[in-house]
């Protein structure tokens, strides 16, 4: 539905998610499930999913990477087998270590960090600010002055997004640009064409080989040989 490269990337990230779940006994995103449970206990509480849609993030991330960066990233995700302990998770809660990990990611894949982290920082900040707007109380008539009450908002986000949200909070944010999906590059189109041609070529060759062997097998059967011999003996 979302294209070959986006689909492959989602499969690889599901593999990473399964690896984390196997190592820790809990699935990524558990904090959001817990937030949903807690919100259901609060009377009149509204629950909003405030992150950018995954297809938009994936397509923008893939479009930002060069062909070799895609290969490097895919290779790294395919062979991810590093053990993860609960102590490692606790260490990630330390701000200095978290910032160091983010800096390493920026150094290796700066465009990936921009689309997956920085742009989502902006989107999350925008959605939180929308939710935090003052609530207008109903008026009995048009002449009655407008009255507002502050909104009470609890935002649940990943720790890596907190610095970016704090940085963007007082900015005038526009999210139209980060919601658009750029058109595929020329190299992406060529790669897609070569991949499709290779797949269809292999399928065609496989059908030819199977058909050829099937015909040979049928012709080698005594009944078929006898029938062919009778055909050759029929007078013109």
mmCIF file of C-alpha atoms in Angstrom:
data_model
loop_
_atom_site.group_PDB
_atom_site.id
_atom_site.type_symbol
_atom_site.label_atom_id
_atom_site.label_comp_id
_atom_site.label_asym_id
_atom_site.label_seq_id
_atom_site.Cartn_x
_atom_site.Cartn_y
_atom_site.Cartn_z
ATOM 1 C CA UNK A 1 0.000 0.000 0.000
ATOM 2 C CA UNK A 2 2.807 2.430 0.839
ATOM 3 C CA UNK A 3 5.370 1.359 -1.773
ATOM 4 C CA UNK A 4 8.154 -1.217 -1.916
ATOM 5 C CA UNK A 5 10.822 0.669 0.047
ATOM 6 C CA UNK A 6 8.392 1.871 2.711
ATOM 7 C CA UNK A 7 6.982 -1.650 3.078
ATOM 8 C CA UNK A 8 10.453 -3.181 3.429
ATOM 9 C CA UNK A 9 11.414 -0.539 6.008
ATOM 10 C CA UNK A 10 8.280 -1.254 8.029
ATOM 11 C CA UNK A 11 9.077 -4.985 7.971
ATOM 12 C CA UNK A 12 12.611 -4.301 9.228
ATOM 13 C CA UNK A 13 11.337 -2.020 12.010
ATOM 14 C CA UNK A 14 8.825 -4.700 13.025
ATOM 15 C CA UNK A 15 11.801 -7.054 13.299
ATOM 16 C CA UNK A 16 13.529 -4.527 15.579
ATOM 17 C CA UNK A 17 10.346 -4.205 17.639
ATOM 18 C CA UNK A 18 10.156 -8.003 17.998
ATOM 19 C CA UNK A 19 13.823 -8.094 19.061
ATOM 20 C CA UNK A 20 13.211 -5.475 21.774
ATOM 21 C CA UNK A 21 10.075 -7.285 22.952
ATOM 22 C CA UNK A 22 11.965 -10.585 23.173
ATOM 23 C CA UNK A 23 14.838 -8.995 25.120
ATOM 24 C CA UNK A 24 12.780 -6.941 27.596
ATOM 25 C CA UNK A 25 9.488 -8.825 27.785
ATOM 26 C CA UNK A 26 7.586 -5.675 26.798
ATOM 27 C CA UNK A 27 6.692 -4.130 23.452
ATOM 28 C CA UNK A 28 7.822 -0.629 22.422
ATOM 29 C CA UNK A 29 5.065 1.929 22.846
ATOM 30 C CA UNK A 30 3.931 0.516 26.192
ATOM 31 C CA UNK A 31 3.881 4.028 27.673
ATOM 32 C CA UNK A 32 1.177 5.034 25.191
ATOM 33 C CA UNK A 33 -0.952 1.992 26.039
ATOM 34 C CA UNK A 34 -0.597 2.852 29.715
ATOM 35 C CA UNK A 35 -1.578 6.476 29.013
ATOM 36 C CA UNK A 36 -4.706 5.252 27.222
ATOM 37 C CA UNK A 37 -5.640 3.080 30.213
ATOM 38 C CA UNK A 38 -5.142 5.953 32.660
ATOM 39 C CA UNK A 39 -7.097 8.388 30.480
ATOM 40 C CA UNK A 40 -10.075 6.015 30.446
ATOM 41 C CA UNK A 41 -10.233 6.296 34.267
ATOM 42 C CA UNK A 42 -10.544 10.109 34.241
ATOM 43 C CA UNK A 43 -14.103 11.475 33.765
ATOM 44 C CA UNK A 44 -14.570 13.577 30.578
ATOM 45 C CA UNK A 45 -10.959 12.997 29.555
ATOM 46 C CA UNK A 46 -10.319 13.155 25.800
ATOM 47 C CA UNK A 47 -7.533 10.978 24.384
ATOM 48 C CA UNK A 48 -5.695 12.289 21.299
ATOM 49 C CA UNK A 49 -3.147 10.451 19.163
ATOM 50 C CA UNK A 50 -0.841 13.385 18.477
ATOM 51 C CA UNK A 51 2.006 11.853 16.462
ATOM 52 C CA UNK A 52 2.488 12.302 12.723
ATOM 53 C CA UNK A 53 0.985 9.463 10.632
ATOM 54 C CA UNK A 54 3.510 6.652 10.130
ATOM 55 C CA UNK A 55 3.195 6.487 6.293
ATOM 56 C CA UNK A 56 4.141 10.183 6.026
ATOM 57 C CA UNK A 57 7.152 9.733 8.325
ATOM 58 C CA UNK A 58 8.367 6.618 6.495
ATOM 59 C CA UNK A 59 8.013 8.118 3.017
ATOM 60 C CA UNK A 60 9.771 11.329 4.015
ATOM 61 C CA UNK A 61 12.539 9.365 5.756
ATOM 62 C CA UNK A 62 13.099 7.069 2.765
ATOM 63 C CA UNK A 63 13.047 9.988 0.323
ATOM 64 C CA UNK A 64 15.705 11.766 2.416
ATOM 65 C CA UNK A 65 18.165 8.854 2.255
ATOM 66 C CA UNK A 66 20.488 8.113 -0.629
ATOM 67 C CA UNK A 67 20.537 4.631 -2.157
ATOM 68 C CA UNK A 68 23.664 3.582 -0.243
ATOM 69 C CA UNK A 69 22.302 4.978 3.020
ATOM 70 C CA UNK A 70 19.171 2.867 2.508
ATOM 71 C CA UNK A 71 21.346 -0.212 1.923
ATOM 72 C CA UNK A 72 23.472 0.563 5.001
ATOM 73 C CA UNK A 73 20.427 1.146 7.203
ATOM 74 C CA UNK A 74 18.633 -1.959 5.933
ATOM 75 C CA UNK A 75 21.750 -4.082 6.470
ATOM 76 C CA UNK A 76 22.101 -2.818 10.032
ATOM 77 C CA UNK A 77 18.443 -3.521 10.847
ATOM 78 C CA UNK A 78 18.578 -6.999 9.257
ATOM 79 C CA UNK A 79 21.438 -8.141 11.465
ATOM 80 C CA UNK A 80 20.441 -6.372 14.671
ATOM 81 C CA UNK A 81 21.128 -8.839 17.467
ATOM 82 C CA UNK A 82 22.688 -6.770 20.254
ATOM 83 C CA UNK A 83 21.395 -7.829 23.684
ATOM 84 C CA UNK A 84 19.264 -5.254 25.524
ATOM 85 C CA UNK A 85 18.801 -5.352 29.293
ATOM 86 C CA UNK A 86 16.521 -3.392 31.609
ATOM 87 C CA UNK A 87 19.659 -1.729 32.986
ATOM 88 C CA UNK A 88 20.347 -0.408 29.476
ATOM 89 C CA UNK A 89 16.843 1.073 29.405
ATOM 90 C CA UNK A 90 17.415 2.749 32.774
ATOM 91 C CA UNK A 91 20.699 4.215 31.500
ATOM 92 C CA UNK A 92 18.821 5.754 28.557
ATOM 93 C CA UNK A 93 16.786 7.756 31.071
ATOM 94 C CA UNK A 94 19.930 9.719 31.892
ATOM 95 C CA UNK A 95 19.785 12.943 29.901
ATOM 96 C CA UNK A 96 23.510 13.072 29.063
ATOM 97 C CA UNK A 97 23.600 9.502 27.730
ATOM 98 C CA UNK A 98 20.406 10.039 25.740
ATOM 99 C CA UNK A 99 21.833 13.181 24.140
ATOM 100 C CA UNK A 100 25.016 11.264 23.284
ATOM 101 C CA UNK A 101 23.014 8.517 21.572
ATOM 102 C CA UNK A 102 21.030 11.105 19.609
ATOM 103 C CA UNK A 103 24.273 12.828 18.564
ATOM 104 C CA UNK A 104 25.656 9.510 17.260
ATOM 105 C CA UNK A 105 22.501 8.997 15.208
ATOM 106 C CA UNK A 106 22.782 12.521 13.771
ATOM 107 C CA UNK A 107 26.403 11.868 12.782
ATOM 108 C CA UNK A 108 25.609 8.645 10.921
ATOM 109 C CA UNK A 109 22.204 9.450 9.404
ATOM 110 C CA UNK A 110 21.558 13.218 9.689
ATOM 111 C CA UNK A 111 18.677 13.193 7.177
ATOM 112 C CA UNK A 112 17.053 10.257 8.947
ATOM 113 C CA UNK A 113 17.299 12.057 12.280
ATOM 114 C CA UNK A 114 15.749 15.160 10.747
ATOM 115 C CA UNK A 115 12.689 13.323 9.405
ATOM 116 C CA UNK A 116 12.139 10.822 12.234
ATOM 117 C CA UNK A 117 13.064 12.997 15.238
ATOM 118 C CA UNK A 118 13.311 16.732 14.474
ATOM 119 C CA UNK A 119 10.241 16.963 12.239
ATOM 120 C CA UNK A 120 8.194 14.924 14.680
ATOM 121 C CA UNK A 121 9.374 17.231 17.483
ATOM 122 C CA UNK A 122 7.731 20.067 15.551
ATOM 123 C CA UNK A 123 4.563 18.048 14.883
ATOM 124 C CA UNK A 124 4.247 16.885 18.502
ATOM 125 C CA UNK A 125 4.794 20.440 19.770
ATOM 126 C CA UNK A 126 2.140 21.765 17.396
ATOM 127 C CA UNK A 127 -0.404 19.136 18.494
ATOM 128 C CA UNK A 128 0.331 19.748 22.190
ATOM 129 C CA UNK A 129 -0.102 23.500 21.738
ATOM 130 C CA UNK A 130 -3.411 22.904 19.942
ATOM 131 C CA UNK A 131 -4.584 20.732 22.828
ATOM 132 C CA UNK A 132 -3.390 23.298 25.395
ATOM 133 C CA UNK A 133 -5.478 26.173 24.016
ATOM 134 C CA UNK A 134 -7.892 27.756 26.452
ATOM 135 C CA UNK A 135 -11.430 26.397 26.441
ATOM 136 C CA UNK A 136 -14.246 28.870 25.777
ATOM 137 C CA UNK A 137 -17.228 28.519 28.102
ATOM 138 C CA UNK A 138 -20.729 28.552 26.598
ATOM 139 C CA UNK A 139 -22.533 31.943 26.635
ATOM 140 C CA UNK A 140 -26.166 32.562 27.397
ATOM 141 C CA UNK A 141 -26.336 35.341 24.776
ATOM 142 C CA UNK A 142 -24.196 37.155 22.209
ATOM 143 C CA UNK A 143 -23.914 40.166 24.510
ATOM 144 C CA UNK A 144 -22.355 38.158 27.314
ATOM 145 C CA UNK A 145 -18.528 38.523 27.429
ATOM 146 C CA UNK A 146 -16.441 35.558 26.408
ATOM 147 C CA UNK A 147 -15.002 33.546 29.270
ATOM 148 C CA UNK A 148 -12.221 30.986 29.085
ATOM 149 C CA UNK A 149 -10.754 28.344 31.343
ATOM 150 C CA UNK A 150 -7.280 26.821 30.958
ATOM 151 C CA UNK A 151 -7.035 23.356 29.439
ATOM 152 C CA UNK A 152 -5.444 20.588 31.499
ATOM 153 C CA UNK A 153 -3.203 18.510 29.235
ATOM 154 C CA UNK A 154 -0.948 15.533 29.948
ATOM 155 C CA UNK A 155 1.425 14.808 27.066
ATOM 156 C CA UNK A 156 3.048 11.374 26.860
ATOM 157 C CA UNK A 157 6.038 11.383 24.504
ATOM 158 C CA UNK A 158 9.295 9.524 24.072
ATOM 159 C CA UNK A 159 12.215 10.909 26.081
ATOM 160 C CA UNK A 160 14.159 11.716 22.922
ATOM 161 C CA UNK A 161 11.471 14.223 21.894
ATOM 162 C CA UNK A 162 11.408 16.259 25.128
ATOM 163 C CA UNK A 163 14.374 18.590 24.278
ATOM 164 C CA UNK A 164 12.930 19.296 20.825
ATOM 165 C CA UNK A 165 9.473 20.077 22.233
ATOM 166 C CA UNK A 166 10.977 22.453 24.781
ATOM 167 C CA UNK A 167 13.013 24.141 22.025
ATOM 168 C CA UNK A 168 10.003 24.583 19.691
ATOM 169 C CA UNK A 169 7.382 25.516 22.281
ATOM 170 C CA UNK A 170 7.606 29.296 21.860
ATOM 171 C CA UNK A 171 8.003 29.192 18.065
ATOM 172 C CA UNK A 172 5.357 29.919 15.444
ATOM 173 C CA UNK A 173 5.016 26.426 13.972
ATOM 174 C CA UNK A 174 3.858 25.471 10.476
ATOM 175 C CA UNK A 175 3.351 21.779 9.783
ATOM 176 C CA UNK A 176 2.187 21.906 6.144
ATOM 177 C CA UNK A 177 5.716 21.391 4.806
ATOM 178 C CA UNK A 178 6.515 18.408 7.015
ATOM 179 C CA UNK A 179 3.211 16.738 6.081
ATOM 180 C CA UNK A 180 3.967 16.632 2.350
ATOM 181 C CA UNK A 181 5.544 13.585 0.728
ATOM 182 C CA UNK A 182 8.277 14.516 -1.791
ATOM 183 C CA UNK A 183 8.120 12.893 -5.248
ATOM 184 C CA UNK A 184 10.451 9.914 -5.796
ATOM 185 C CA UNK A 185 13.928 10.742 -7.056
ATOM 186 C CA UNK A 186 15.289 9.565 -10.413
ATOM 187 C CA UNK A 187 17.512 6.960 -8.719
ATOM 188 C CA UNK A 188 14.496 5.652 -6.794
ATOM 189 C CA UNK A 189 12.500 5.297 -10.025
ATOM 190 C CA UNK A 190 15.396 3.471 -11.709
ATOM 191 C CA UNK A 191 15.840 1.151 -8.729
ATOM 192 C CA UNK A 192 12.109 0.392 -8.648
ATOM 193 C CA UNK A 193 12.098 -0.356 -12.407
ATOM 194 C CA UNK A 194 15.172 -2.619 -12.137
ATOM 195 C CA UNK A 195 13.657 -4.434 -9.138
ATOM 196 C CA UNK A 196 10.353 -5.033 -10.933
ATOM 197 C CA UNK A 197 12.137 -6.132 -14.126
ATOM 198 C CA UNK A 198 14.290 -8.557 -12.123
ATOM 199 C CA UNK A 199 11.305 -10.043 -10.268
ATOM 200 C CA UNK A 200 9.215 -10.477 -13.409
ATOM 201 C CA UNK A 201 12.239 -11.799 -15.307
ATOM 202 C CA UNK A 202 12.894 -14.447 -12.640
ATOM 203 C CA UNK A 203 9.217 -15.390 -12.574
ATOM 204 C CA UNK A 204 9.149 -15.682 -16.357
ATOM 205 C CA UNK A 205 12.317 -17.783 -16.411
ATOM 206 C CA UNK A 206 10.958 -19.987 -13.627
ATOM 207 C CA UNK A 207 7.694 -20.558 -15.544
ATOM 208 C CA UNK A 208 9.674 -21.368 -18.687
ATOM 209 C CA UNK A 209 11.873 -23.908 -16.890
ATOM 210 C CA UNK A 210 8.915 -25.557 -15.173
ATOM 211 C CA UNK A 211 6.943 -25.672 -18.425
ATOM 212 C CA UNK A 212 9.926 -27.062 -20.347
ATOM 213 C CA UNK A 213 10.533 -29.824 -17.805
ATOM 214 C CA UNK A 214 6.823 -30.628 -17.659
ATOM 215 C CA UNK A 215 6.675 -31.041 -21.458
ATOM 216 C CA UNK A 216 9.803 -33.223 -21.413
ATOM 217 C CA UNK A 217 8.333 -35.379 -18.646
ATOM 218 C CA UNK A 218 5.016 -35.802 -20.480
ATOM 219 C CA UNK A 219 6.753 -36.672 -23.760
ATOM 220 C CA UNK A 220 8.939 -39.263 -22.019
ATOM 221 C CA UNK A 221 5.890 -41.212 -20.821
ATOM 222 C CA UNK A 222 5.214 -44.447 -22.800
ATOM 223 C CA UNK A 223 1.610 -43.484 -23.504
ATOM 224 C CA UNK A 224 2.670 -40.160 -25.005
ATOM 225 C CA UNK A 225 5.398 -41.769 -27.096
ATOM 226 C CA UNK A 226 2.966 -44.377 -28.395
ATOM 227 C CA UNK A 227 0.453 -41.680 -29.322
ATOM 228 C CA UNK A 228 3.110 -39.638 -31.131
ATOM 229 C CA UNK A 229 4.306 -42.714 -32.985
ATOM 230 C CA UNK A 230 0.754 -43.428 -34.200
ATOM 231 C CA UNK A 231 0.488 -39.828 -35.377
ATOM 232 C CA UNK A 232 3.647 -40.147 -37.465
ATOM 233 C CA UNK A 233 2.390 -43.386 -39.016
ATOM 234 C CA UNK A 234 -0.883 -41.810 -40.181
ATOM 235 C CA UNK A 235 -0.745 -41.449 -44.003
ATOM 236 C CA UNK A 236 -0.653 -37.874 -45.308
#
